[in-house]
Short mmCIF file of C-alpha atoms in Angstrom, two decimals:
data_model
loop_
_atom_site.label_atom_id
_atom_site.label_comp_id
_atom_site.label_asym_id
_atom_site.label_seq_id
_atom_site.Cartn_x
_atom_site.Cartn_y
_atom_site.Cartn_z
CA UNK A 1 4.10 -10.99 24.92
CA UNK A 2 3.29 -7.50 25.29
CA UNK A 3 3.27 -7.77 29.22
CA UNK A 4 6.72 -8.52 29.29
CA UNK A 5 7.47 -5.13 28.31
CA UNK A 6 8.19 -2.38 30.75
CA UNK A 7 5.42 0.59 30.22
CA UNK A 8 5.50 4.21 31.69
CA UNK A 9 2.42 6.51 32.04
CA UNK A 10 3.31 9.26 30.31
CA UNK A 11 2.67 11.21 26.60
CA UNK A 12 5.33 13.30 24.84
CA UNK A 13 4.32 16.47 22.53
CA UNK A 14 6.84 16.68 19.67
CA UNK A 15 5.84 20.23 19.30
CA UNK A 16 7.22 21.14 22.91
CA UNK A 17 9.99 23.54 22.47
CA UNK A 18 12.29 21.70 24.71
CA UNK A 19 11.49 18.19 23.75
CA UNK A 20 15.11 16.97 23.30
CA UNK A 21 15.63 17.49 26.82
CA UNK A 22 12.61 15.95 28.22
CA UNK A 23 13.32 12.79 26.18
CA UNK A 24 16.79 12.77 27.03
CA UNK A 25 15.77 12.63 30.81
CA UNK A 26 12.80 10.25 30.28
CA UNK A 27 15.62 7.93 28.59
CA UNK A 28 18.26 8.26 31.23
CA UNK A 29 15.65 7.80 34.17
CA UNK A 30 13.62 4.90 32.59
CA UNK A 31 15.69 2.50 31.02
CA UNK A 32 18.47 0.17 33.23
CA UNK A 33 20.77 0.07 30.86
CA UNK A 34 24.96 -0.10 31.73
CA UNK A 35 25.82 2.43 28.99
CA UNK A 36 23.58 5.42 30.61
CA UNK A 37 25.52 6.62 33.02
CA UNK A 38 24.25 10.21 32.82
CA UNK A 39 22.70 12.54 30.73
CA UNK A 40 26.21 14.49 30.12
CA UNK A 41 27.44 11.05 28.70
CA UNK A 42 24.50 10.74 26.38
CA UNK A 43 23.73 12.95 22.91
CA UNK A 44 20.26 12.84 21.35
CA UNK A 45 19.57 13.43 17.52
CA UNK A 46 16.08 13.60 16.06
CA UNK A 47 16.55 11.33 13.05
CA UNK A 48 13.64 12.46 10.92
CA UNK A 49 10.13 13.13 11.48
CA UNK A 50 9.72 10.75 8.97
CA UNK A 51 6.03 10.86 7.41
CA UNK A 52 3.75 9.44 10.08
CA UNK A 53 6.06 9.85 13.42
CA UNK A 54 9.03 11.56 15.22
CA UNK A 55 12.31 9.72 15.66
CA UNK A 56 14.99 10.73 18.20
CA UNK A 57 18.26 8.22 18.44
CA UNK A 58 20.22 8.55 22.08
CA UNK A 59 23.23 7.14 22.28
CA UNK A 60 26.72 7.42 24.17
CA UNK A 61 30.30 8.01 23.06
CA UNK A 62 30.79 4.23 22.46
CA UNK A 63 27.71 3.63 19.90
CA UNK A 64 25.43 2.07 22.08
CA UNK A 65 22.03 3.79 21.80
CA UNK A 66 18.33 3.24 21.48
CA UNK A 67 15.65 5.25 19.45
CA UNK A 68 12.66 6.92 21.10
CA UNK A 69 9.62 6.75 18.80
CA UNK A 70 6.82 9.14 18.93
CA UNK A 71 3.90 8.20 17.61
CA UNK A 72 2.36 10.97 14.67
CA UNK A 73 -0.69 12.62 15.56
CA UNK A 74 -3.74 10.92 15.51
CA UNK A 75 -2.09 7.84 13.37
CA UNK A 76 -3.68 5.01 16.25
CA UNK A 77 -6.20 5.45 13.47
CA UNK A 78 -4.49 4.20 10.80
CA UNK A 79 -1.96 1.81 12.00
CA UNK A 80 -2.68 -0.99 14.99
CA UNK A 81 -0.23 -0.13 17.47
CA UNK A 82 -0.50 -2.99 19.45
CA UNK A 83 -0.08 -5.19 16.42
CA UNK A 84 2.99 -3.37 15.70
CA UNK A 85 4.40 -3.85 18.89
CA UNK A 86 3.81 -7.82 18.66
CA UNK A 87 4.99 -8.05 15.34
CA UNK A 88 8.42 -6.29 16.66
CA UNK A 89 8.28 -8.78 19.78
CA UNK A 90 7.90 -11.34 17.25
CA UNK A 91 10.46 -10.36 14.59
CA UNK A 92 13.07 -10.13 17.25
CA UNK A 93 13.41 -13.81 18.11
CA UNK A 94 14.44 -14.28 14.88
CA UNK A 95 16.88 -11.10 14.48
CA UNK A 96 14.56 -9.56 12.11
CA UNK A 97 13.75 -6.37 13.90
CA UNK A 98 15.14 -4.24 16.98
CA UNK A 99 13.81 -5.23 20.57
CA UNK A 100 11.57 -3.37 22.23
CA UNK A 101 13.18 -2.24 25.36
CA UNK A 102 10.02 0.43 26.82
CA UNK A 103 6.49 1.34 25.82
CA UNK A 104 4.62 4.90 26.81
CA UNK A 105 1.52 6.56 25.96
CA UNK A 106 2.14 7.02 22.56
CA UNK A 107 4.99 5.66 21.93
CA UNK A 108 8.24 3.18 22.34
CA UNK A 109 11.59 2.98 22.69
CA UNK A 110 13.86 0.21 20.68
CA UNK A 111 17.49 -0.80 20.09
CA UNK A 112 19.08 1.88 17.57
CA UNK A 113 20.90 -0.32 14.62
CA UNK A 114 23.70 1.22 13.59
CA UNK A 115 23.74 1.85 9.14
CA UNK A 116 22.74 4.56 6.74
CA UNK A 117 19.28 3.79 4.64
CA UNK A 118 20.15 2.73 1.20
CA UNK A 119 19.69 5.10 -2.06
CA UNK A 120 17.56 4.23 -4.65
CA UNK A 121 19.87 4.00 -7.10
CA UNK A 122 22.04 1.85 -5.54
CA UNK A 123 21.39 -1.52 -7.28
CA UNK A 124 24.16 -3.34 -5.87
CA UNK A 125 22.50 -2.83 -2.54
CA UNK A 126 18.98 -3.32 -3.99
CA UNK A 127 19.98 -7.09 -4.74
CA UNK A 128 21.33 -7.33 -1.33
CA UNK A 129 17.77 -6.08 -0.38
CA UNK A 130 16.56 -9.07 -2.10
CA UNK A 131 18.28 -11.74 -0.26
CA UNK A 132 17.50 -9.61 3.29
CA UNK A 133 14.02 -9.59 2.14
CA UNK A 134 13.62 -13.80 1.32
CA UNK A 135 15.02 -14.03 4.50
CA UNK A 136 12.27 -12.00 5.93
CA UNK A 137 9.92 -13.34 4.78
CA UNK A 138 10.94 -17.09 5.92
CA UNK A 139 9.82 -16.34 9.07
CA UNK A 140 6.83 -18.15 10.09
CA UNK A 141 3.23 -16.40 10.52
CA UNK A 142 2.80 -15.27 13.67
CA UNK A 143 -0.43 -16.67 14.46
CA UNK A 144 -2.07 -19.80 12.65
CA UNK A 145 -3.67 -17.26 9.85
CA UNK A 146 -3.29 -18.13 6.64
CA UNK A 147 -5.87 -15.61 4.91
CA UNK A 148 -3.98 -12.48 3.65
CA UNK A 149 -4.76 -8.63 4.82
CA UNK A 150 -4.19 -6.62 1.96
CA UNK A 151 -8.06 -6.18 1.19
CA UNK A 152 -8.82 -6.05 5.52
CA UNK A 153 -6.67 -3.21 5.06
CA UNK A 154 -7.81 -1.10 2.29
CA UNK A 155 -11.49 -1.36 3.48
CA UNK A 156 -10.01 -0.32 6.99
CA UNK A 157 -8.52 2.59 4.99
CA UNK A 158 -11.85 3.40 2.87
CA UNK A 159 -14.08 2.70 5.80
CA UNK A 160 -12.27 5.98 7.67
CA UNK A 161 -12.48 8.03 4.29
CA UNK A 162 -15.95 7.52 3.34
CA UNK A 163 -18.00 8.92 6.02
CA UNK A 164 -19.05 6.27 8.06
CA UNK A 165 -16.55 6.81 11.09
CA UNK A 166 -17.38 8.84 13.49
CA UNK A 167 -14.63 8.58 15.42
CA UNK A 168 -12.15 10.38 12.26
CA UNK A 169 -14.55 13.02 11.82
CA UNK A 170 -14.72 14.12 15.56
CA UNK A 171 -10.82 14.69 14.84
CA UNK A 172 -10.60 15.33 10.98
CA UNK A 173 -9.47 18.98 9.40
CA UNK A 174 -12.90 19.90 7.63
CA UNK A 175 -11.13 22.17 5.30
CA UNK A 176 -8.77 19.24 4.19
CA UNK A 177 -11.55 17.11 3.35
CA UNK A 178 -12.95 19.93 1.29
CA UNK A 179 -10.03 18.92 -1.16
CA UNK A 180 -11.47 15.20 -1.48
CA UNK A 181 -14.76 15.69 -2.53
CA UNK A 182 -14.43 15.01 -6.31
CA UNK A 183 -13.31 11.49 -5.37
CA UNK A 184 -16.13 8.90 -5.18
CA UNK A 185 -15.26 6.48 -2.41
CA UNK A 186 -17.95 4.29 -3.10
CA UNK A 187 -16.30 3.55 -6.58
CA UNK A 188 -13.30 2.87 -4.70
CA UNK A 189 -15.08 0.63 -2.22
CA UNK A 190 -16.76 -1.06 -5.44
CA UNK A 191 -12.92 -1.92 -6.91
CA UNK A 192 -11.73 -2.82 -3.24
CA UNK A 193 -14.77 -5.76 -3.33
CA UNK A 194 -13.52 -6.54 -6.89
CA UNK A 195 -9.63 -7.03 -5.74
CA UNK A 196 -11.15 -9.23 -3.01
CA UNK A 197 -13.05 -11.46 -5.35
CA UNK A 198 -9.99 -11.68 -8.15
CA UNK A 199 -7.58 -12.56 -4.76
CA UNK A 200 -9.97 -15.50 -3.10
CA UNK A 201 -11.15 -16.62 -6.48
CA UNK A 202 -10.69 -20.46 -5.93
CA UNK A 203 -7.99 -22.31 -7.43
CA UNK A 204 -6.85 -19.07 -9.06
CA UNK A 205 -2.75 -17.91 -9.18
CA UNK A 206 -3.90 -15.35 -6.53
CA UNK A 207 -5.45 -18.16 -3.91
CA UNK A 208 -2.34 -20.01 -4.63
CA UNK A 209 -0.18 -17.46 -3.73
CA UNK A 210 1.87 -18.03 -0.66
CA UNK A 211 0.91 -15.48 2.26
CA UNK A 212 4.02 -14.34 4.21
CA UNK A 213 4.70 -11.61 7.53
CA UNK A 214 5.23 -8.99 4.92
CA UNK A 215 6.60 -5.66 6.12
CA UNK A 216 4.41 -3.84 3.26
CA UNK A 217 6.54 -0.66 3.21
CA UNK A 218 9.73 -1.88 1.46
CA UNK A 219 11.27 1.60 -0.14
CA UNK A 220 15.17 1.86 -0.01
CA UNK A 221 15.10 4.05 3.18
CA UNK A 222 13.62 1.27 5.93
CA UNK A 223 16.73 -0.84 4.69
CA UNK A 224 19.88 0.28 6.52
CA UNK A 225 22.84 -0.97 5.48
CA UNK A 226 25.91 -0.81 8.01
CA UNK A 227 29.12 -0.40 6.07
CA UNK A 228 31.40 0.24 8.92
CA UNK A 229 30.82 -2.94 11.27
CA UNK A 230 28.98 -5.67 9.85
CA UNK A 231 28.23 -5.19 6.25
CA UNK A 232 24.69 -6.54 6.82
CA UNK A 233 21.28 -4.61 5.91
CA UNK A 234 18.76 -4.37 8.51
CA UNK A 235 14.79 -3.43 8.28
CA UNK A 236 13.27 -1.05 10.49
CA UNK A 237 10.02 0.58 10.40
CA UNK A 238 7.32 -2.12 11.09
CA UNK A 239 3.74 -0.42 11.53
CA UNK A 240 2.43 -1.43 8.19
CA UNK A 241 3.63 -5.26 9.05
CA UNK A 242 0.71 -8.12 8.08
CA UNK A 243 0.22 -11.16 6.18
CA UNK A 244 0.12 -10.25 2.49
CA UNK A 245 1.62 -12.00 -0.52
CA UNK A 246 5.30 -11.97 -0.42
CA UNK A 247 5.24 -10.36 -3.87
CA UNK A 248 3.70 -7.28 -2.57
CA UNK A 249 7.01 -6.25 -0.98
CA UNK A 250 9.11 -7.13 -3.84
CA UNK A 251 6.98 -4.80 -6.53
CA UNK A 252 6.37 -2.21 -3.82
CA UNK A 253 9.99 -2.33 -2.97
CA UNK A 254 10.61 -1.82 -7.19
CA UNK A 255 7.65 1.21 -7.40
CA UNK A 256 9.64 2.87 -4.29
CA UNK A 257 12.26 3.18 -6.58
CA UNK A 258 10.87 6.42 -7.90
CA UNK A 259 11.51 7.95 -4.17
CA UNK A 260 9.64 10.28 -2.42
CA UNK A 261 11.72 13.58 -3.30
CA UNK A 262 8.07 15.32 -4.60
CA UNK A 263 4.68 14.45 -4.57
CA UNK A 264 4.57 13.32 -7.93
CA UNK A 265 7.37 10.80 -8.30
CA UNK A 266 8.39 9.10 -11.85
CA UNK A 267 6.60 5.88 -11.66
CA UNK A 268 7.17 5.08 -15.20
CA UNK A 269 11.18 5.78 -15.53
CA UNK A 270 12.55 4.50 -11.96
CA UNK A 271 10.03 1.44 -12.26
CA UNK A 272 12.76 -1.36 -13.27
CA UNK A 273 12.10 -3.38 -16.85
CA UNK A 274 11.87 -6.99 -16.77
CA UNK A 275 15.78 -7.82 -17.05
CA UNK A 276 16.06 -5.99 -13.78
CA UNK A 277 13.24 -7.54 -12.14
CA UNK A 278 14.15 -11.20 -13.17
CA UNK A 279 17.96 -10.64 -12.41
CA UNK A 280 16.33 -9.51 -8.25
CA UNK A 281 13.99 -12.41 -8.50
CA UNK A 282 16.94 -14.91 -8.58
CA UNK A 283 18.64 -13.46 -6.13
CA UNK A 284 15.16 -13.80 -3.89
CA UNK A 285 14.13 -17.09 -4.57
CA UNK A 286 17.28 -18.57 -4.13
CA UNK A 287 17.37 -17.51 -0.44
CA UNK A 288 13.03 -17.95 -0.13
CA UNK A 289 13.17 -21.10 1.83
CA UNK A 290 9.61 -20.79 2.70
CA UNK A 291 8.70 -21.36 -1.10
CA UNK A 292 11.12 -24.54 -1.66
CA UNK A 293 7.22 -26.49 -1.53
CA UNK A 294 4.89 -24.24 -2.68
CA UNK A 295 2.75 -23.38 -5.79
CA UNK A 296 5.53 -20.56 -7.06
CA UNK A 297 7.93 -23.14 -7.44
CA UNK A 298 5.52 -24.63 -10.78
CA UNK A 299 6.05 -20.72 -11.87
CA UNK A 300 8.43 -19.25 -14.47
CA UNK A 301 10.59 -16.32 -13.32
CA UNK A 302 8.34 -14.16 -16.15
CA UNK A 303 5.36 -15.49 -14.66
CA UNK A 304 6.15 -14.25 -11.52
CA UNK A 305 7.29 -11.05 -12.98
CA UNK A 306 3.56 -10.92 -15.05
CA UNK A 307 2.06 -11.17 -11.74
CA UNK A 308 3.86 -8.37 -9.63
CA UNK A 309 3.35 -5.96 -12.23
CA UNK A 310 -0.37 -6.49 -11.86
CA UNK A 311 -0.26 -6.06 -8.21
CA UNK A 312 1.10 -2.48 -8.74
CA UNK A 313 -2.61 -0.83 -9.43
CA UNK A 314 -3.57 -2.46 -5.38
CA UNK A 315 -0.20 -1.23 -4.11
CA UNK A 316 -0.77 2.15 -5.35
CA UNK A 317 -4.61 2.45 -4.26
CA UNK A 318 -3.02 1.67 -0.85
CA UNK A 319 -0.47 4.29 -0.56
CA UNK A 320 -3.30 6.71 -2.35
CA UNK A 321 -6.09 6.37 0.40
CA UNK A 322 -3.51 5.76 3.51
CA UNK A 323 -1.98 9.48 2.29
CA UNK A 324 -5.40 10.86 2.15
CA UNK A 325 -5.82 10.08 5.56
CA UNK A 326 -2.84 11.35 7.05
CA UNK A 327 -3.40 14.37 5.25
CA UNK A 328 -6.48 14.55 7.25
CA UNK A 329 -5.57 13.51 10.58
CA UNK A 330 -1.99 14.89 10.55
CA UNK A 331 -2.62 18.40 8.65
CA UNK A 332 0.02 20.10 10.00
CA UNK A 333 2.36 17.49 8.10
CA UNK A 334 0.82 18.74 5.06
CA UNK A 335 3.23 22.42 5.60
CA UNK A 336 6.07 19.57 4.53
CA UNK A 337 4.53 17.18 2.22
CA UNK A 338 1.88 17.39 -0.12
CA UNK A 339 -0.17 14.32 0.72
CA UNK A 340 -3.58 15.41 -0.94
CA UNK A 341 -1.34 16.29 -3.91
CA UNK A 342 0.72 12.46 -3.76
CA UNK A 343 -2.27 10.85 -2.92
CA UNK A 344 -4.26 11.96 -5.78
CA UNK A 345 -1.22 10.68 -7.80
CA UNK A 346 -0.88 7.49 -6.42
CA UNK A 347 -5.22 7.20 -7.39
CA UNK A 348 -3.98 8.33 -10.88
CA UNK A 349 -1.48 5.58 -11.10
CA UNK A 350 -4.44 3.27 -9.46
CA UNK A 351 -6.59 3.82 -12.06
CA UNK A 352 -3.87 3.41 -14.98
CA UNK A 353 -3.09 -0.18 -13.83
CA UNK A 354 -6.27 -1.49 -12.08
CA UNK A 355 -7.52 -3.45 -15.65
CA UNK A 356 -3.99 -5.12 -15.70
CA UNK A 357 -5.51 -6.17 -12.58
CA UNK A 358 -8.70 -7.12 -12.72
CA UNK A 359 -7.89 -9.18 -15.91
CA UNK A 360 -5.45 -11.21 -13.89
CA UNK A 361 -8.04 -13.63 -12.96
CA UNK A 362 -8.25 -15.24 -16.01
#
């Protein structure tokens, strides 16, 4: 799949001062599309720089446009780029997700989707989120894997924090770390192999639990929602895509509610109470067609409910330990966000629901 994507040779610094201009010409040289015509009919826009990369929509005077993404710095560590790029191959035979139109160095360029990400308190556009989401995750799995990645992930996370890679600490910032070493990642390692025995426990309501392409990073602003044209929502932002229980998006998508205004967001008054959560729920499984045969389907809405809110102590462990690391490996992000600070918080809130957890087995 990936070979049927053009690819240029070439690396872009976000940091060079005239950066806009060098991607505008890169665009207008590189892709054959009808709507470039020159660079005096094009504008560029950086769109954010977001908290792992750098986003710059092109477009022309009649809406057509692409977005350039620039991968953060050193975040090949973190995320599998290549698997991001196949998932977005992938996601776009079934409308889910822009295509791919170019790949560089470090870096791609895809369709721009026209919409405005949708607020956190909007809750009439949260249970359109719900529907957009069953319908997400309806798609089949890519590949004939069955066996989720939530755990393959976190030890991939805790196997860069703890020491053993060599490879992070010939690029890590030595006086970042300094800020870490109160944490004991081989406690964390400990509860990782503890989550991975509650989740394949056999004939448990974890091993039950359908697997789904999840998109794992469901806050309110990777849903756009395009008011003027189509009145659909679309997804964007795909890095953190794998197989994971479908119920991980939903009850990350409700702890994203809190936002990400500061670095220590109110879990416990944005998180929505049950009436909220069940009134979403029927929204989702009435569009989940992937679940019209499965083990959920013997489940009570509560029940359902009972188990998201004990997946919120692995959902927050992690968003702690993948903001450690791009404290580390990205510092200079750090002059805009907090992450030591937020990732510390997101341990706290680890550690307040991680019995909830690990009682869930019985």
């Amino acid at each position: 799949m990936l070979s049927s994507i053009s690819h240029e040779n070439i690396n872009f610094d976000p940091n060079e001062q005239d950066i806009e201009s060098i991607v505008l010409n890169f665009v207008s040289n590189s892709l054959k599309q009808n709507w470039i015509k020159s660079n005096s009919s094009l504008t560029i826009k950086k769109l954010t720089d977001g908290l792992s990369n750098i986003l710059f929509a092109v477009y022309s005077h009649e809406n057509n446009g692409v977005v350039v993404k620039i991968y953060g710095k050193n975040s090949d560590l973190i995320v599998d780029r290549q698997a991001e790029i196949r998932y977005l191959i992938y996601l776009a035979q079934f409308h889910m997700s822009p295509s791919i139109l170019l790949t560089f160095n470090n870096g791609f360029i895809y369709e721009y989707l026209s919409g405005s990400p949708i607020s956190n308190d909007d809750e009439k556009k949260s249970l359109l989120i719900a529907r957009k989401l069953a319908e997400f995750h309806s798609i089949p799995l890519i590949d004939k894997q069955v066996k989720g990645q939530l755990v393959e992930k976190l030890r991939h996370y805790i196997n860069l924090l703890n020491g053993t890679n060599e490879e992070l600490y010939k690029r890590i910032k030595l006086s970042l770390s300094s800020y870490l070493n109160d944490i004991s990642w081989l406690k964390i390692t400990e509860d990782i192999n503890k989550i991975e025995e509650i989740i394949d426990k056999k004939n448990s309501k974890w091993s039950n639990l359908t697997i789904v392409v999840c998109h794992n990073d469901t806050q309110c602003l990777n849903f756009l929602y395009d008011e003027k044209k189509t009145n659909k929502i679309s997804l964007i932002d795909f890095e953190h895509c794998s197989r994971n229980f479908w119920l991980f998006d939903v009850f990350n998508h409700f702890i994203e509610y809190a936002g990400l205004d500061n670095e220590e967001p109110d879990y416990d008054n944005k998180y929505p109470k049950r009436n909220k959560q069940k009134q979403w729920l029927e929204i989702y499984l009435s569009n989940a067609l992937f679940l019209n045969d499965k083990f959920e389907k013997q489940m009570s809405i509560d029940e359902l409910c009972d188990l998201g809110d004990c997946l919120r102590a692995p959902i927050h462990l992690y968003w702690s330990l993948w903001s450690f690391l791009e404290a580390l490996l990205n510092h200079q992000s750090m002059d805009k966000f907090d992450y030591v600070k937020y990732g510390r918080y997101r341990l706290k809130q680890y550690e307040k629901y991680k019995q909830e957890f690990f009682s869930s087995v019985n």
